Coordinates of C-alpha atoms and ligand atoms in Angstrom, one line a residue:
M208 CA -19.3 -20.4 16.6
E209 CA -18.6 -19.0 13.3
N210 CA -18.7 -15.9 15.3
Q211 CA -16.0 -16.7 17.8
A212 CA -13.8 -18.0 15.2
Q213 CA -14.2 -14.7 13.4
E214 CA -13.2 -12.8 16.4
R215 CA -10.3 -14.9 17.0
K216 CA -8.8 -13.8 13.5
K217 CA -5.6 -11.6 13.8
I218 CA -6.6 -8.2 12.0
I219 CA -5.0 -6.6 9.1
F220 CA -5.2 -3.0 8.0
S221 CA -3.5 -1.5 4.9
G222 CA -4.1 1.3 2.5
I223 CA -2.8 3.0 -0.8
Q224 CA -3.1 6.7 -2.0
P225 CA -5.0 7.8 -4.8
S226 CA -2.3 10.0 -6.0
G227 CA -1.6 8.2 -9.2
Q228 CA -2.5 5.5 -11.2
I229 CA -1.3 2.2 -9.1
T230 CA 2.1 0.7 -10.1
L231 CA 3.3 -2.8 -10.2
G232 CA 5.6 -1.8 -7.3
N233 CA 2.5 -1.0 -5.2
Y234 CA 0.8 -4.2 -6.2
L235 CA 3.8 -6.4 -6.2
G236 CA 4.9 -5.1 -2.6
A237 CA 1.2 -4.7 -1.1
V238 CA -2.0 -5.1 -2.9
R239 CA -1.4 -8.6 -4.2
N240 CA -0.5 -9.7 -0.6
W241 CA -3.8 -8.3 0.7
T242 CA -5.9 -10.8 -1.3
Q243 CA -4.0 -13.8 -0.1
L244 CA -4.6 -12.7 3.4
Q245 CA -7.8 -12.5 3.1
E246 CA -9.0 -16.0 4.2
E247 CA -6.7 -16.4 7.4
Y248 CA -7.5 -12.8 8.8
R249 CA -9.8 -10.2 9.2
C250 CA -8.6 -7.6 7.0
I251 CA -9.6 -3.9 6.2
Y252 CA -8.2 -2.0 3.3
S253 CA -8.6 1.9 2.9
I254 CA -8.0 4.2 -0.2
V255 CA -6.3 6.6 1.8
N256 CA -7.5 9.7 0.0
M257 CA -6.2 12.1 2.7
H258 CA -2.9 10.9 2.8
A259 CA -2.8 11.8 -1.1
I260 CA -3.9 15.7 -0.5
T261 CA -0.2 16.2 1.1
V262 CA 0.7 16.5 -2.6
R263 CA -1.4 19.2 -4.2
Q264 CA -4.3 17.2 -6.2
D265 CA -6.5 18.5 -8.8
P266 CA -9.8 17.7 -7.2
A267 CA -11.7 16.3 -10.1
Q268 CA -8.8 14.2 -10.8
L269 CA -8.2 13.1 -7.0
R270 CA -12.6 12.0 -7.1
Q271 CA -11.8 10.0 -10.3
R272 CA -8.3 8.5 -9.0
T273 CA -10.2 7.4 -5.8
L274 CA -13.1 5.8 -7.3
E275 CA -10.2 4.1 -9.9
A276 CA -8.1 3.2 -6.8
Y277 CA -11.2 1.6 -4.9
A278 CA -12.1 -0.5 -8.4
L279 CA -8.7 -1.7 -8.9
I280 CA -8.3 -3.1 -5.7
L281 CA -11.3 -5.2 -5.9
A282 CA -10.3 -5.8 -9.5
C283 CA -6.9 -7.2 -8.1
G284 CA -9.0 -9.8 -5.5
I285 CA -10.2 -7.7 -2.8
D286 CA -13.9 -9.3 -1.8
P287 CA -15.8 -6.6 -0.3
E288 CA -17.9 -9.4 1.3
K289 CA -14.7 -11.1 3.2
S290 CA -12.9 -7.6 3.7
I291 CA -14.0 -4.6 4.9
A292 CA -12.9 -1.8 1.8
F293 CA -13.4 1.6 2.5
I294 CA -12.5 4.9 1.0
Q295 CA -10.6 7.2 4.2
S296 CA -12.4 10.6 4.2
H297 CA -15.7 8.5 4.8
V298 CA -14.6 7.6 8.3
K299 CA -14.5 10.9 10.3
E300 CA -12.3 9.1 13.1
H301 CA -9.0 9.1 10.9
A302 CA -9.3 13.1 11.3
E303 CA -9.9 13.0 15.1
A304 CA -7.4 10.3 15.9
N305 CA -4.9 12.4 13.6
W306 CA -5.0 15.1 16.2
A307 CA -5.4 13.1 19.3
L308 CA -2.3 11.3 18.6
A309 CA -0.5 14.2 17.1
C310 CA -0.3 15.2 20.9
Y311 CA 1.7 11.8 21.5
T312 CA 4.4 12.2 18.9
Q313 CA 7.6 14.2 19.0
F314 CA 8.6 16.8 16.6
G315 CA 12.1 14.9 16.4
E316 CA 10.5 11.7 15.4
L317 CA 8.8 13.1 12.5
S318 CA 11.6 15.5 11.4
R319 CA 13.7 12.0 11.3
M320 CA 11.5 10.4 8.7
T321 CA 13.0 9.8 5.2
Q322 CA 9.3 10.1 3.0
F323 CA 9.6 13.5 4.4
K324 CA 12.7 14.5 3.3
D325 CA 12.4 12.9 0.2
K326 CA 9.0 14.3 -0.8
S327 CA 10.0 18.0 0.6
A328 CA 13.0 17.9 -1.8
K329 CA 10.7 16.8 -4.5
N330 CA 8.2 19.4 -3.9
P331 CA 10.2 22.3 -2.5
D332 CA 7.3 24.6 -3.1
N333 CA 4.7 23.2 -0.8
I334 CA 6.5 21.7 2.1
N335 CA 2.9 21.5 4.0
A336 CA 2.3 20.4 7.8
G337 CA 0.5 17.8 6.3
L338 CA 3.3 16.2 4.4
F339 CA 5.3 16.4 8.0
T340 CA 2.5 14.9 10.3
Y341 CA 1.7 12.2 7.9
P342 CA 2.8 9.2 9.6
V343 CA 0.8 10.4 12.3
L344 CA -2.6 10.3 10.3
M345 CA -0.9 6.6 9.1
A346 CA -0.6 5.8 12.8
G347 CA -4.3 6.7 13.2
D348 CA -5.3 4.7 10.6
I349 CA -3.7 1.2 11.8
L350 CA -4.4 1.8 15.5
L351 CA -8.0 2.5 15.5
Y352 CA -8.5 -0.8 14.0
Q353 CA -6.8 -2.8 17.1
T354 CA -4.6 -3.8 14.0
D355 CA -2.0 -7.0 14.6
L356 CA -0.3 -7.0 11.1
V357 CA 0.4 -4.3 8.5
P358 CA 1.1 -5.1 5.0
V359 CA 3.3 -2.9 3.4
G360 CA 6.1 -2.5 0.9
L361 CA 9.4 -1.8 2.8
D362 CA 9.5 2.1 2.0
Q363 CA 6.7 2.1 4.6
K364 CA 8.9 0.6 7.9
Q365 CA 9.9 3.5 9.2
H366 CA 6.3 4.9 9.5
L367 CA 5.2 1.4 10.5
E368 CA 8.0 1.8 13.7
L369 CA 6.9 5.5 14.2
A370 CA 3.0 3.9 14.8
R371 CA 4.3 1.3 17.3
D372 CA 6.3 3.9 19.4
V373 CA 3.0 6.1 19.5
A374 CA 1.2 2.9 20.6
I375 CA 3.3 2.2 23.0
R376 CA 3.8 5.8 24.7
F377 CA 0.1 5.9 24.5
N378 CA -0.3 2.4 26.2
G379 CA 2.5 3.5 28.6
Q380 CA 0.4 6.8 30.0
H381 CA -3.1 5.5 29.9
G382 CA -3.4 1.8 30.1
N383 CA -3.9 -0.8 27.3
T384 CA -5.4 1.1 24.9
F385 CA -4.1 0.0 21.2
V386 CA -3.0 -3.1 20.4
V387 CA 0.7 -2.6 18.8
P388 CA 0.9 -3.6 15.0
D389 CA 3.8 -5.6 13.4
G390 CA 5.0 -5.3 9.8
Y391 CA 4.0 -7.6 7.5
F392 CA 6.6 -7.8 4.4
P393 CA 6.3 -10.0 1.4
K394 CA 9.6 -12.3 1.1
V395 CA 9.9 -11.4 -2.5
G396 CA 8.7 -8.0 -3.9
A397 CA 8.8 -5.6 -0.6
K398 CA 10.5 -3.3 -3.1
I399 CA 10.4 -3.1 -6.5
A400 CA 12.7 -0.6 -8.1
S401 CA 12.1 1.6 -11.2
L402 CA 12.8 -0.1 -14.8
Q403 CA 15.1 3.0 -15.5
D404 CA 16.9 3.5 -12.6
P405 CA 17.1 0.2 -10.2
T406 CA 18.6 1.9 -7.4
K407 CA 15.5 3.7 -7.0
K408 CA 11.9 2.3 -5.7
M409 CA 9.2 2.0 -8.3
S410 CA 7.3 5.1 -7.9
K411 CA 4.0 6.6 -9.2
S412 CA 5.6 10.3 -9.3
D413 CA 8.4 8.8 -11.7
P414 CA 9.6 11.6 -13.6
N415 CA 10.5 9.2 -16.5
P416 CA 7.7 7.3 -17.6
R417 CA 9.3 4.1 -18.8
G418 CA 10.9 3.7 -15.1
C419 CA 7.3 2.2 -14.1
V420 CA 5.0 0.1 -14.7
Y421 CA 1.1 0.7 -14.3
I422 CA -1.2 -2.1 -13.7
L423 CA -3.6 -0.9 -16.1
D424 CA -1.2 -0.2 -19.0
P425 CA -2.2 -2.1 -22.4
P426 CA 0.0 -5.1 -23.0
E427 CA 2.3 -3.6 -25.8
T428 CA 3.1 -0.8 -23.5
I429 CA 4.5 -3.5 -20.8
L430 CA 6.4 -5.1 -23.4
K431 CA 7.8 -2.1 -24.3
K432 CA 8.7 -0.8 -20.8
F433 CA 10.7 -4.1 -19.8
K434 CA 12.3 -4.0 -23.4
S435 CA 13.8 -0.5 -22.1
A436 CA 14.8 -1.7 -18.8
V437 CA 18.2 -0.8 -17.7
T438 CA 20.6 -3.4 -16.8
D439 CA 23.9 -4.3 -16.8
S440 CA 26.8 -5.4 -19.4
E441 CA 27.5 -9.2 -18.3
A442 CA 24.6 -10.5 -20.0
Q443 CA 24.2 -13.2 -17.7
V444 CA 20.6 -13.8 -15.9
A445 CA 21.8 -14.3 -12.3
Y446 CA 20.7 -12.7 -8.9
R447 CA 24.0 -11.3 -7.3
E448 CA 24.9 -8.4 -5.4
G449 CA 25.5 -5.1 -8.0
K450 CA 23.2 -6.4 -10.9
D451 CA 20.4 -4.1 -9.5
G452 CA 18.4 -4.2 -13.0
I453 CA 18.5 -7.9 -13.3
N454 CA 17.8 -8.6 -9.6
N455 CA 14.5 -6.2 -10.0
L456 CA 13.6 -8.3 -13.4
M457 CA 14.1 -11.6 -11.9
T458 CA 12.2 -10.5 -8.8
I459 CA 9.3 -9.1 -11.0
Y460 CA 9.6 -12.4 -12.9
S461 CA 9.7 -14.8 -9.5
C462 CA 6.7 -12.9 -8.2
V463 CA 4.3 -13.2 -11.4
T464 CA 5.4 -16.9 -12.2
G465 CA 6.1 -18.3 -8.8
E466 CA 9.8 -19.7 -10.0
T467 CA 12.2 -19.1 -7.9
F468 CA 15.6 -17.6 -8.5
E469 CA 17.6 -20.7 -9.0
Q470 CA 14.6 -21.6 -11.8
I471 CA 14.9 -18.7 -13.5
E472 CA 18.9 -18.6 -13.5
K473 CA 18.8 -22.1 -15.2
D474 CA 15.7 -21.5 -17.6
F475 CA 17.6 -18.6 -19.0
S476 CA 21.4 -19.8 -18.7
G477 CA 23.2 -19.2 -22.2
K478 CA 20.3 -16.7 -23.3
G479 CA 20.6 -12.8 -23.5
Y480 CA 19.0 -10.0 -21.6
G481 CA 16.9 -9.5 -24.7
D482 CA 15.1 -12.7 -24.6
F483 CA 14.7 -12.3 -20.6
K484 CA 13.5 -8.9 -20.6
A485 CA 11.0 -9.9 -23.6
A486 CA 9.8 -12.9 -20.9
V487 CA 9.1 -10.6 -18.0
G488 CA 7.2 -8.3 -19.9
Q489 CA 5.2 -11.0 -21.5
A490 CA 4.4 -12.6 -18.3
V491 CA 3.5 -9.5 -16.3
A492 CA 1.2 -8.6 -19.1
D493 CA -0.5 -12.2 -19.1
H494 CA -0.7 -11.7 -15.3
L495 CA -2.5 -8.5 -15.3
A496 CA -4.7 -9.3 -18.2
P497 CA -7.9 -10.4 -16.0
I498 CA -7.2 -7.7 -13.4
R499 CA -7.5 -5.3 -16.4
D500 CA -11.1 -7.0 -17.4
Q501 CA -11.9 -7.2 -14.3
Y502 CA -11.4 -3.3 -13.5
A503 CA -13.0 -2.4 -16.8
R504 CA -16.7 -4.5 -15.6
L505 CA -16.5 -2.8 -12.3
M506 CA -15.8 0.7 -13.6
A507 CA -19.1 0.2 -16.1
D508 CA -21.2 -0.7 -12.9
K509 CA -20.5 2.7 -10.8
A510 CA -24.0 1.6 -8.3
Y511 CA -22.0 -1.6 -7.5
L512 CA -19.0 0.4 -6.7
E513 CA -21.0 3.0 -4.4
S514 CA -22.7 0.4 -2.5
C515 CA -19.4 -1.5 -1.5
Y516 CA -17.7 1.7 -0.5
R517 CA -20.9 2.9 1.6
A518 CA -21.3 -0.4 3.2
G519 CA -17.5 -0.3 3.6
A520 CA -17.4 2.7 5.5
Q521 CA -20.2 1.8 7.8
K522 CA -18.4 -1.2 8.8
A523 CA -15.1 0.6 9.5
S524 CA -16.8 3.4 11.2
R525 CA -18.2 0.8 13.7
I526 CA -14.8 -0.5 14.5
A527 CA -12.8 2.9 14.5
G528 CA -15.5 4.9 16.6
R529 CA -15.4 2.4 19.3
T530 CA -11.7 2.8 19.7
L531 CA -11.6 6.6 19.4
E532 CA -14.2 6.7 22.3
K533 CA -11.9 4.5 24.7
V534 CA -8.8 7.4 23.6
Y535 CA -11.1 10.3 24.2
K536 CA -12.4 8.7 27.7
K537 CA -8.3 7.8 28.4
I538 CA -7.2 11.3 27.6
G539 CA -9.7 12.5 29.8
F540 CA -12.4 14.6 27.2
L541 CA -15.7 15.0 28.7
P542 CA -18.2 12.6 27.3
Q543 CA -21.0 14.6 25.4
Ligands
LIG41 N1 8.3 0.3 -5.3 C1 7.3 -0.5 -4.4 N2 7.9 -1.6 -4.3 C2 7.2 -2.3 -3.4 N3 6.3 -2.1 -3.0 C3 6.1 -0.7 -2.6 N4 4.8 0.4 -2.3 C4 4.9 1.5 -2.9 N5 6.1 1.2 -4.1 C5 6.3 0.0 -3.8 C6 3.7 0.1 -1.3 O1 2.4 0.0 -1.9 C7 1.8 0.4 -0.6 C8 0.7 1.8 -1.3 O2 2.0 2.7 -1.4 P1 1.0 4.2 -1.4 O3 0.0 4.4 -1.6 O4 1.8 4.9 -0.2 O5 1.9 4.9 -2.5 P2 3.4 5.6 -2.3 O6 4.7 4.4 -1.6 O7 3.4 6.6 -2.1 O8 3.6 5.2 -3.7 P3 4.8 5.7 -4.9 O9 4.3 4.7 -6.0 O10 6.2 5.9 -4.4 O11 3.9 7.3 -4.8 P4 4.8 8.4 -4.7 O12 5.3 8.6 -6.2 O13 3.4 9.8 -4.8 O14 5.4 8.5 -3.7 C9 2.5 0.6 0.6 O15 2.8 -0.6 1.1 C10 4.0 0.9 -0.4 O16 5.0 0.5 0.7

C-alpha cells in the first residue's frame, strides 16, 4: 500500500550550482521551498556542478564548494531519506541526455536565452559553447526524472519553458516519452533583489559584496549588509511600485517571519527605515542561525555526507537510466 502511495506522488526536480556560496536569493527563491515540498512529493535535488563549469572555476575550489553546497542543502532541511539528493556529475545519464536533447533544440531558441546574453556580457573572454547549451543540460536534468514540477526562482522561467518545448517536440516526433514539466514559483520570494541595486537580482557573482547576503554569513555581517541596504527618500515602510529597495526588504522580512505586507506596514508605521533595516537584518540572522549550526555539524562528518551523496547518485541513476534507455530506443540507437 505504502509503495502504491509513493508511486502516485508527483515528482519534483530542482538543482543548485556550486558556483559560489549559496545566497539568500537562492535560499528564499528555491531551497527553502524544496524542504517544504518533501512531504507531499517525490523530490529529487541535485548540486549541478556540470552547470557550474560554464563559467571558469578553480578545480580545488569547485570540489570544496560542491561538498559545501551538498552539506548546506541538507542543513536547510533536505532529508536524504525522504528525498534523493545527489551530485550531477555522479550520474552519467545527464551528460548523455544533454547530447541527445541538443539534437532536438534549435540554435535560434538558445540564442534568445537572456541568461546566455547576461553571462556572455559578464565573461566576454570565455563565451564557451557550454554557456550557450546550458539550457539543454538543464532540460535533460529535468526530463530524465519524468518531473512534474520544478521549483525555481523567476530567473529560470525562460529555461524551464525551453525544457517544456523540447519535451513536447520529442514527444511529438517519437510518441510519449517525457512528462512535460511545470514551473513551481514561490508566491513571495521568487525574485530577491540585490541590497545595493534593488533593480537587479541578488546574485553570487555580484561585484559589490554588500549587495548579496550569504546563508553562512555571520550575524554581524548580515546586520551590517542590511543596515547599508539602498532604499528611497520617503521614509515610509509600504509596499508600492517604484519603492524597489523597500519592497525587497519587505519581501525578505515576510519570507523569514511569515508576516503579510499589511502586518509589516502596520508594525512599522511611524518608524524610520533605520529601525526597519535593523529588524530585517535581525530576523534573517535569527532564521539562518540553526542552518549555520547544522551545516557546521554536517561538515565535521564527511563520511556521513559521502554516504548520502553516493546513495543519492545510485537512486538517481536508476531512474535516469530508465528514461535514457527509452530515449535511445526511440531515437533508433542499436541496443548493446
Ligand atoms: N535572487 C534570486 N531570487 C530568487 N531566486 C533565485 N535563484 C537564484 N537567484 C535568485 C534561484 O536559486 C536557484 C539556484 O540557482 P543557481 O544555482 O542556478 O544559481 P544562479 O541563478 O546562477 O544564482 P546566481 O546567484 O545568480 O549565480 P550567478 O551570479 O553565478 O549567476 C534557482 O532556482 C534560481 O532560480
